[in-house]
CSV table of C-alpha atoms and ligand atoms in Angstrom, one decimal:
chain,number,residue,atom,x,y,z
A,25,MET,CA,20.9,-35.3,-17.3
A,26,LEU,CA,22.3,-36.8,-14.0
A,27,ARG,CA,26.0,-36.8,-14.3
A,28,THR,CA,27.4,-37.8,-10.9
A,29,ALA,CA,26.5,-40.3,-8.2
A,30,SER,CA,25.8,-37.4,-5.8
A,31,GLN,CA,23.5,-35.7,-8.3
A,32,PHE,CA,21.7,-39.0,-8.6
A,33,LYS,CA,21.4,-39.3,-4.8
A,34,ILE,CA,20.0,-35.8,-4.5
A,35,ALA,CA,17.5,-36.4,-7.3
A,36,SER,CA,16.3,-39.7,-5.8
A,37,ARG,CA,15.9,-38.0,-2.3
A,38,LEU,CA,13.8,-35.3,-4.0
A,39,PHE,CA,11.6,-37.8,-5.8
A,40,SER,CA,11.0,-39.9,-2.7
A,41,SER,CA,10.1,-36.8,-0.6
A,42,ALA,CA,7.7,-35.9,-3.4
A,43,ALA,CA,6.2,-39.4,-3.2
A,44,VAL,CA,5.7,-39.1,0.5
A,45,ARG,CA,4.0,-35.8,0.0
A,46,MET,CA,1.7,-37.4,-2.6
A,47,THR,CA,0.6,-40.1,-0.2
A,48,SER,CA,0.1,-37.8,2.7
A,49,SER,CA,-3.1,-35.6,3.0
A,50,PRO,CA,-3.4,-32.9,0.3
A,51,VAL,CA,-2.2,-29.4,0.8
A,52,MET,CA,-5.3,-27.3,0.6
A,53,PRO,CA,-5.5,-24.1,-1.5
A,54,LEU,CA,-7.4,-21.1,-0.2
A,55,ASP,CA,-11.1,-21.7,-1.0
A,56,ALA,CA,-13.5,-18.8,-0.4
A,57,SER,CA,-16.6,-21.1,-0.9
A,58,LYS,CA,-15.7,-22.9,2.3
A,59,VAL,CA,-16.1,-19.8,4.5
A,60,GLU,CA,-17.9,-20.1,7.8
A,61,ILE,CA,-19.7,-17.0,9.0
A,62,GLN,CA,-20.5,-16.3,12.6
A,63,THR,CA,-22.3,-13.0,13.0
A,64,THR,CA,-22.1,-10.5,15.9
A,65,LYS,CA,-24.9,-10.4,18.5
A,66,THR,CA,-24.1,-6.7,19.1
A,67,PRO,CA,-24.1,-4.8,15.8
A,68,SER,CA,-22.6,-1.3,16.2
A,69,LYS,CA,-24.2,2.0,15.2
A,70,PRO,CA,-22.5,3.8,12.2
A,71,LYS,CA,-20.5,6.8,13.2
A,72,SER,CA,-21.1,10.1,11.5
A,73,ASN,CA,-18.4,11.1,9.0
A,74,ASP,CA,-17.1,13.8,11.3
A,75,GLU,CA,-16.3,11.2,14.0
A,76,LEU,CA,-14.2,9.0,11.7
A,77,VAL,CA,-10.5,9.3,12.5
A,78,PHE,CA,-8.3,7.2,10.1
A,79,GLY,CA,-7.9,3.6,11.3
A,80,LYS,CA,-9.5,4.1,14.7
A,81,THR,CA,-12.9,2.6,14.1
A,82,PHE,CA,-13.5,-0.9,12.9
A,83,THR,CA,-16.4,-2.8,11.5
A,84,ASP,CA,-18.1,-5.6,13.5
A,85,HIS,CA,-16.5,-8.5,11.7
A,86,MET,CA,-13.1,-9.7,10.6
A,87,LEU,CA,-11.8,-12.5,8.4
A,88,THR,CA,-9.2,-15.1,9.5
A,89,VAL,CA,-7.6,-18.0,7.7
A,90,GLU,CA,-5.0,-20.2,9.2
A,91,TRP,CA,-2.2,-21.9,7.1
A,92,THR,CA,0.1,-24.7,7.9
A,93,GLN,CA,2.8,-26.1,5.7
A,94,GLU,CA,1.5,-29.6,6.2
A,95,SER,CA,-2.2,-29.0,5.4
A,96,GLY,CA,-2.2,-25.7,3.5
A,97,TRP,CA,-5.0,-23.2,4.0
A,98,GLY,CA,-7.7,-23.9,6.5
A,99,THR,CA,-11.4,-22.9,6.6
A,100,PRO,CA,-11.9,-19.2,6.2
A,101,GLN,CA,-13.8,-17.7,9.1
A,102,ILE,CA,-15.7,-14.5,9.2
A,103,LYS,CA,-16.4,-13.7,12.9
A,104,PRO,CA,-17.0,-10.9,15.3
A,105,TYR,CA,-14.1,-8.4,15.4
A,106,GLY,CA,-11.9,-9.3,18.4
A,107,ASN,CA,-8.6,-10.1,19.9
A,108,LEU,CA,-6.2,-12.8,18.4
A,109,SER,CA,-4.8,-15.4,20.7
A,110,LEU,CA,-1.2,-16.1,19.9
A,111,ASP,CA,1.6,-18.0,21.6
A,112,PRO,CA,4.2,-15.4,22.8
A,113,SER,CA,6.9,-17.4,21.0
A,114,SER,CA,5.1,-16.8,17.6
A,115,ALA,CA,7.6,-15.9,14.8
A,116,VAL,CA,5.8,-12.6,14.2
A,117,PHE,CA,6.8,-11.2,17.6
A,118,HIS,CA,10.5,-12.0,17.3
A,119,TYR,CA,11.7,-11.7,13.7
A,120,GLY,CA,9.1,-9.5,12.0
A,121,PHE,CA,7.3,-12.1,9.9
A,122,GLU,CA,4.6,-9.7,9.0
A,123,LEU,CA,3.2,-8.1,5.9
A,124,PHE,CA,0.2,-6.0,5.2
A,125,GLU,CA,-1.9,-4.4,2.5
A,126,GLY,CA,-4.1,-1.4,2.4
A,127,LEU,CA,-7.0,-1.0,-0.1
A,128,LYS,CA,-10.3,0.8,-0.1
A,129,ALA,CA,-13.9,-0.1,-0.9
A,130,TYR,CA,-16.2,2.7,-2.1
A,131,ARG,CA,-19.9,3.3,-2.2
A,132,THR,CA,-20.9,3.5,-5.9
A,133,PRO,CA,-24.2,4.2,-7.6
A,134,GLY,CA,-26.9,1.4,-7.4
A,135,ASP,CA,-26.1,0.7,-3.7
A,136,LYS,CA,-23.0,-1.3,-4.6
A,137,VAL,CA,-19.7,-1.3,-2.7
A,138,ALA,CA,-16.7,-1.6,-5.0
A,139,LEU,CA,-13.0,-2.4,-4.4
A,140,PHE,CA,-10.4,-0.3,-6.2
A,141,ARG,CA,-7.8,-2.4,-8.0
A,142,ALA,CA,-7.8,-5.1,-5.4
A,143,ASP,CA,-6.0,-7.4,-7.9
A,144,LYS,CA,-2.9,-5.1,-7.7
A,145,ASN,CA,-2.9,-5.4,-3.9
A,146,MET,CA,-3.1,-9.2,-4.1
A,147,GLU,CA,-0.2,-9.2,-6.5
A,148,ARG,CA,1.9,-7.1,-4.1
A,149,LEU,CA,0.7,-9.2,-1.1
A,150,ASN,CA,2.1,-12.3,-2.7
A,151,LYS,CA,5.5,-10.6,-3.5
A,152,SER,CA,5.7,-9.5,0.1
A,153,ALA,CA,4.8,-13.0,1.3
A,154,ALA,CA,7.4,-14.7,-0.9
A,155,ARG,CA,10.1,-12.3,0.3
A,156,ILE,CA,9.7,-13.3,4.0
A,157,CYS,CA,8.9,-17.0,3.4
A,158,LEU,CA,5.2,-16.7,4.2
A,159,PRO,CA,2.7,-18.6,2.0
A,160,THR,CA,1.2,-17.0,-1.1
A,161,VAL,CA,-2.5,-16.9,-1.7
A,162,ASP,CA,-4.9,-17.1,-4.7
A,163,GLY,CA,-5.7,-13.4,-4.8
A,164,GLU,CA,-9.1,-14.0,-6.4
A,165,GLU,CA,-10.2,-16.1,-3.4
A,166,VAL,CA,-9.1,-13.4,-0.9
A,167,ILE,CA,-11.0,-10.8,-3.0
A,168,LYS,CA,-14.1,-13.0,-2.8
A,169,LEU,CA,-13.6,-13.3,1.0
A,170,MET,CA,-13.2,-9.5,1.4
A,171,GLY,CA,-16.5,-9.2,-0.6
A,172,LYS,CA,-18.2,-11.5,1.9
A,173,LEU,CA,-16.7,-9.5,4.8
A,174,ILE,CA,-17.9,-6.2,3.4
A,175,GLU,CA,-21.3,-7.7,2.8
A,176,GLN,CA,-21.7,-8.4,6.6
A,177,ASP,CA,-21.1,-4.8,7.5
A,178,LYS,CA,-22.2,-3.0,4.4
A,179,TYR,CA,-24.2,-0.5,6.4
A,180,LEU,CA,-21.0,0.7,8.0
A,181,VAL,CA,-19.3,1.7,4.7
A,182,PRO,CA,-19.4,5.5,4.9
A,183,GLU,CA,-20.9,7.6,2.1
A,184,GLY,CA,-19.5,10.8,0.6
A,185,GLN,CA,-16.4,12.1,-1.2
A,186,GLY,CA,-13.2,11.3,0.7
A,187,TYR,CA,-15.0,8.5,2.7
A,188,ALA,CA,-14.5,4.8,2.2
A,189,LEU,CA,-13.9,1.5,3.9
A,190,TYR,CA,-10.2,0.8,4.3
A,191,LEU,CA,-9.3,-2.9,4.3
A,192,ARG,CA,-6.2,-4.1,6.0
A,193,PRO,CA,-5.2,-7.7,4.9
A,194,THR,CA,-2.4,-8.8,7.1
A,195,MET,CA,-0.3,-12.0,7.2
A,196,ILE,CA,1.8,-13.1,10.1
A,197,GLY,CA,4.1,-16.1,10.9
A,198,THR,CA,2.7,-17.9,13.9
A,199,THR,CA,5.1,-20.8,14.3
A,200,PRO,CA,5.6,-21.0,18.1
A,201,ALA,CA,9.4,-21.4,18.2
A,202,LEU,CA,12.5,-19.2,18.5
A,203,GLY,CA,14.6,-20.6,15.7
A,204,VAL,CA,15.2,-18.2,12.9
A,205,THR,CA,13.6,-20.1,10.1
A,206,ALA,CA,10.7,-20.0,7.6
A,207,PRO,CA,7.4,-20.2,9.5
A,208,ASP,CA,5.4,-23.4,9.0
A,209,LYS,CA,2.3,-21.8,10.4
A,210,ALA,CA,0.7,-18.5,9.4
A,211,LEU,CA,-2.4,-16.5,9.8
A,212,LEU,CA,-4.0,-14.3,7.2
A,213,PHE,CA,-6.5,-11.8,8.6
A,214,VAL,CA,-8.5,-8.9,7.2
A,215,ILE,CA,-9.9,-6.1,9.3
A,216,ALA,CA,-11.9,-3.1,7.9
A,217,SER,CA,-12.1,0.5,9.0
A,218,PRO,CA,-14.6,3.1,7.9
A,219,VAL,CA,-12.4,6.1,7.1
A,220,GLY,CA,-12.3,9.7,6.1
A,221,PRO,CA,-9.3,11.8,5.0
A,222,TYR,CA,-5.9,10.3,6.2
A,223,TYR,CA,-4.6,13.6,7.5
A,224,LYS,CA,-6.7,15.5,10.2
A,225,THR,CA,-6.1,18.6,8.1
A,226,GLY,CA,-7.8,17.0,5.0
A,227,PHE,CA,-6.7,18.0,1.5
A,228,LYS,CA,-4.1,20.5,2.7
A,229,ALA,CA,-0.6,21.0,1.4
A,230,VAL,CA,2.1,19.7,3.7
A,231,LYS,CA,5.7,20.8,4.6
A,232,LEU,CA,8.4,18.1,4.2
A,233,GLU,CA,11.9,17.8,5.6
A,234,ALA,CA,14.3,16.4,3.1
A,235,THR,CA,15.8,13.5,5.1
A,236,ASP,CA,19.4,12.3,4.5
A,237,TYR,CA,20.2,11.5,8.1
A,238,ALA,CA,18.0,8.3,8.0
A,239,THR,CA,17.4,5.9,5.1
A,240,ARG,CA,14.0,4.3,4.4
A,241,ALA,CA,15.2,1.6,2.0
A,242,TRP,CA,18.4,0.6,0.2
A,243,PRO,CA,19.4,-1.5,-2.8
A,244,GLY,CA,19.2,-5.2,-2.1
A,245,GLY,CA,16.8,-4.5,0.8
A,246,CYS,CA,13.1,-4.9,0.9
A,247,GLY,CA,11.8,-1.4,0.6
A,248,ASP,CA,9.6,-2.4,-2.3
A,249,LYS,CA,7.6,-4.8,-0.1
A,250,LYS,CA,4.8,-3.9,2.2
A,251,LEU,CA,6.3,-5.2,5.4
A,252,GLY,CA,5.6,-3.8,8.8
A,253,ALA,CA,9.4,-3.8,9.4
A,254,ASN,CA,9.7,-1.0,6.8
A,255,TYR,CA,7.4,1.3,8.7
A,256,ALA,CA,8.3,1.3,12.4
A,257,PRO,CA,11.9,2.6,11.9
A,258,CYS,CA,10.5,5.6,9.9
A,259,VAL,CA,8.5,6.9,12.9
A,260,LEU,CA,11.4,8.4,14.8
A,261,PRO,CA,12.7,10.5,11.9
A,262,GLN,CA,9.1,11.6,11.3
A,263,ARG,CA,8.9,12.8,14.9
A,264,GLN,CA,12.2,14.5,14.6
A,265,ALA,CA,11.1,16.3,11.5
A,266,ALA,CA,7.8,17.2,13.2
A,267,GLU,CA,9.8,18.8,16.1
A,268,ARG,CA,11.3,21.1,13.5
A,269,GLY,CA,7.9,22.0,12.0
A,270,TYR,CA,7.7,19.6,9.1
A,271,GLN,CA,4.8,17.0,8.8
A,272,GLN,CA,6.6,14.3,6.9
A,273,ASN,CA,10.0,13.2,5.7
A,274,LEU,CA,11.1,13.4,2.1
A,275,TRP,CA,13.2,10.3,1.9
A,276,LEU,CA,16.6,10.8,0.1
A,277,PHE,CA,19.0,8.1,-0.9
A,278,GLY,CA,22.7,7.9,-1.6
A,279,PRO,CA,25.4,10.4,-2.3
A,280,GLU,CA,23.3,11.8,-5.2
A,281,LYS,CA,20.5,12.6,-2.7
A,282,HIS,CA,17.9,10.9,-4.9
A,283,ILE,CA,14.3,11.6,-3.9
A,284,THR,CA,12.6,8.2,-3.2
A,285,GLU,CA,9.4,8.5,-1.3
A,286,VAL,CA,7.5,10.9,1.0
A,287,GLY,CA,6.4,9.7,4.4
A,288,THR,CA,4.6,6.4,3.6
A,289,MET,CA,3.8,7.5,0.0
A,290,ASN,CA,5.3,7.6,-3.5
A,291,ALA,CA,6.6,11.1,-4.5
A,292,PHE,CA,5.6,12.9,-7.7
A,293,PHE,CA,7.1,16.2,-8.9
A,294,VAL,CA,6.2,18.4,-11.9
A,295,PHE,CA,8.9,20.4,-13.7
A,296,GLN,CA,8.5,22.8,-16.6
A,297,ASP,CA,11.3,23.5,-19.1
A,298,SER,CA,11.4,27.3,-19.3
A,299,LYS,CA,12.8,27.2,-22.9
A,300,THR,CA,10.4,24.7,-24.4
A,301,GLY,CA,7.5,25.1,-22.1
A,302,LYS,CA,7.2,21.3,-21.9
A,303,LYS,CA,6.2,19.8,-18.5
A,304,GLU,CA,7.5,16.6,-16.9
A,305,LEU,CA,5.7,14.5,-14.3
A,306,VAL,CA,8.4,12.6,-12.6
A,307,THR,CA,8.5,9.8,-10.0
A,308,ALA,CA,11.3,7.5,-8.8
A,309,PRO,CA,11.8,4.2,-10.8
A,310,LEU,CA,10.9,0.8,-9.3
A,311,ASP,CA,14.4,-0.2,-8.6
A,312,GLY,CA,13.6,-2.4,-5.5
A,313,THR,CA,13.8,0.5,-3.1
A,314,ILE,CA,10.4,2.0,-4.0
A,315,LEU,CA,7.0,0.7,-2.9
A,316,GLU,CA,5.0,-0.5,-5.9
A,317,GLY,CA,2.1,1.8,-5.0
A,318,VAL,CA,-1.3,1.1,-6.6
A,319,THR,CA,-2.0,4.8,-6.6
A,320,ARG,CA,1.4,5.4,-8.1
A,321,ASP,CA,0.6,3.0,-10.9
A,322,SER,CA,-2.9,4.5,-11.4
A,323,ILE,CA,-1.5,8.0,-11.7
A,324,LEU,CA,1.1,7.0,-14.2
A,325,SER,CA,-1.4,5.1,-16.3
A,326,LEU,CA,-4.0,7.9,-16.2
A,327,ALA,CA,-1.3,10.6,-16.9
A,328,ARG,CA,-0.1,8.6,-19.9
A,329,GLU,CA,-3.6,8.2,-21.2
A,330,ARG,CA,-4.9,11.7,-20.5
A,331,LEU,CA,-2.0,14.2,-20.8
A,332,ASP,CA,-1.1,15.6,-24.2
A,333,PRO,CA,2.3,14.1,-25.1
A,334,ASN,CA,3.2,17.3,-27.0
A,335,GLU,CA,3.0,19.1,-23.6
A,336,TRP,CA,4.0,16.5,-21.2
A,337,THR,CA,6.7,13.8,-20.5
A,338,ILE,CA,5.9,11.2,-18.0
A,339,SER,CA,9.1,9.9,-16.4
A,340,GLU,CA,10.0,7.1,-14.0
A,341,ARG,CA,13.6,8.2,-13.4
A,342,TYR,CA,16.1,9.2,-10.8
A,343,PHE,CA,15.9,12.8,-9.7
A,344,SER,CA,17.5,14.5,-6.7
A,345,ILE,CA,16.8,17.2,-4.1
A,346,THR,CA,19.6,19.2,-5.8
A,347,GLU,CA,17.7,19.1,-9.1
A,348,VAL,CA,14.5,20.1,-7.3
A,349,ALA,CA,16.3,23.0,-5.5
A,350,GLU,CA,17.9,24.2,-8.8
A,351,LYS,CA,14.6,24.0,-10.7
A,352,ALA,CA,12.8,25.8,-7.9
A,353,ALA,CA,15.4,28.6,-8.1
A,354,CYS,CA,14.9,29.1,-11.8
A,355,GLY,CA,11.1,28.9,-11.7
A,356,GLU,CA,10.9,25.4,-13.2
A,357,LEU,CA,9.4,23.6,-10.2
A,358,VAL,CA,5.6,23.5,-10.9
A,359,GLU,CA,4.1,21.3,-8.2
A,360,ALA,CA,4.7,18.2,-6.1
A,361,PHE,CA,2.5,15.6,-4.3
A,362,GLY,CA,2.6,12.3,-2.4
A,363,ALA,CA,0.4,9.4,-3.6
A,364,GLY,CA,-0.8,6.4,-1.6
A,365,THR,CA,-4.0,4.5,-0.8
A,366,ALA,CA,-4.7,6.2,2.5
A,367,ALA,CA,-4.4,9.8,1.5
A,368,VAL,CA,-4.8,9.2,-2.3
A,369,VAL,CA,-2.9,12.4,-3.2
A,370,SER,CA,-1.3,14.8,-0.7
A,371,PRO,CA,-0.1,18.1,-2.0
A,372,ILE,CA,3.3,19.5,-0.9
A,373,LYS,CA,4.0,23.2,-0.3
A,374,GLU,CA,7.5,23.4,1.2
A,375,ILE,CA,10.6,21.3,1.5
A,376,GLY,CA,13.2,22.0,4.2
A,377,TRP,CA,16.7,21.3,2.8
A,378,GLU,CA,20.1,22.5,4.0
A,379,GLY,CA,18.7,25.1,6.4
A,380,LYS,CA,16.3,26.7,3.8
A,381,ASP,CA,12.8,26.0,2.7
A,382,ILE,CA,12.2,25.3,-1.0
A,383,ASN,CA,8.9,26.8,-1.9
A,384,VAL,CA,6.6,24.5,-4.0
A,385,PRO,CA,4.0,26.5,-5.9
A,386,LEU,CA,0.3,26.0,-5.3
A,387,GLN,CA,-2.5,27.4,-7.4
A,388,PRO,CA,-3.6,30.9,-6.1
A,389,GLY,CA,-6.0,30.5,-3.2
A,390,LYS,CA,-5.8,26.7,-3.4
A,391,GLN,CA,-4.1,23.9,-1.5
A,392,SER,CA,-2.6,22.1,-4.5
A,393,GLY,CA,-1.1,22.4,-7.9
A,394,ALA,CA,-3.4,22.0,-11.0
A,395,LEU,CA,-2.2,18.5,-11.9
A,396,THR,CA,-2.5,17.3,-8.3
A,397,GLU,CA,-6.1,18.5,-8.3
A,398,ASN,CA,-6.9,16.8,-11.6
A,399,VAL,CA,-5.3,13.6,-10.6
A,400,ALA,CA,-7.3,13.5,-7.3
A,401,LYS,CA,-10.5,14.0,-9.4
A,402,TRP,CA,-9.6,11.4,-12.0
A,403,ILE,CA,-9.0,8.8,-9.4
A,404,ALA,CA,-12.0,9.7,-7.2
A,405,ASN,CA,-14.4,9.5,-10.3
A,406,ILE,CA,-13.3,5.9,-10.9
A,407,GLN,CA,-13.2,4.9,-7.2
A,408,TYR,CA,-16.8,6.2,-6.6
A,409,GLY,CA,-18.1,4.6,-9.8
A,410,LYS,CA,-18.8,7.9,-11.6
A,411,GLU,CA,-16.6,6.8,-14.5
A,412,MET,CA,-15.6,3.4,-15.7
A,413,HIS,CA,-11.9,2.5,-16.2
A,414,GLY,CA,-11.4,-1.1,-17.4
A,415,ASN,CA,-11.8,-3.4,-14.3
A,416,TRP,CA,-10.3,-0.9,-11.8
A,417,SER,CA,-13.6,-0.6,-9.8
A,418,ARG,CA,-15.0,-4.0,-8.9
A,419,PRO,CA,-18.4,-4.3,-7.1
A,420,VAL,CA,-18.1,-6.9,-4.4
A,421,ALA,CA,-21.1,-6.3,-2.1
B,526,LIG,C1,-0.8,4.4,2.2
B,526,LIG,O1,-0.5,5.5,1.8
B,526,LIG,O2,-1.7,3.8,1.7
B,526,LIG,C2,0.0,3.8,3.3
B,526,LIG,O3,0.7,2.8,3.1
B,526,LIG,C3,-0.3,4.4,4.6
B,526,LIG,C4,-0.6,3.3,5.6
B,526,LIG,C5,0.6,2.7,6.1
B,526,LIG,C6,-1.5,3.9,6.6
């Protein structure tokens, strides 16, 4: 009910601006069926798997779709891979209006290429977009467009365990103006990179430096969103850790030194109660500081489905480096790994903390713990179409 004159004034202004919008041209939703395709005249030769360095080689085509506040989404274009032309005043260059996603397409039996849980990436893309005032998308339409993009360069999707096509949907604010405000122009683009293992060392356990001298994310911030702005500031601490002989940071938070993430991945630890023998798979809870990893979610779901609840507890809870150090000291630390789309799982062998190295057990003669190895197999079987799991694997080309 409208109680005061000023409430009435505000309401009538809102109604009249809605009426103006209704009479102006319609704001278009993203529509994959409108795609225009321009193919390259110089198709590239596929590289051998040995030559693939993560994210250095790209397929011949890319997808672009422009958006304006006035007209909505424009015509999707699939065109030869190439430079973007942007006004130097574009919002992305000045205030970080940028988000990205990472997902993979895999060669599966029957000469099909399938995306792994692309719907989850689209959900997250929209959460990131909403957080930095960029437009949201109909995820299904973007998935269809990615299917058409993959179709163009299907012969460049590598084959073999550990190899895939990494897709990088990205959205940027392109409004050419220096005012700090929500962009009224944006560009969504998708590039694709044939990839092998993320780390040059392959499936090899890494040494981490527990990091409390820099903070990746904080309560009320946007560490749970996939924004480029979360990544650049983490490179300096990573270089500093590398100078001391550690490959990645184990990000701690707060006076309790909670373990949050590892490098660009979610962190998983396995503990075993020496009295009861019961094991616990633990990862940090999604409290707004933790990226909602698709691999994280897949591991939790599969662990809940496949591990015997009499032997295992699956926990999303706070845990600290102090707890890890104490458990390691009394033989209750079983294994640890990072989980993300790029590396899938990345085993951990040592954690530098307070001038000492905490040893994380590996299986004798192997580069990971037993659960890490199993989880890697469970996920790979679904990704490469050897096993069905609901709609996780979705053929698109
Ligand atoms: C992932 O683990 O999938 C990542 O986010 C890494 C990516 C930034 C290369």
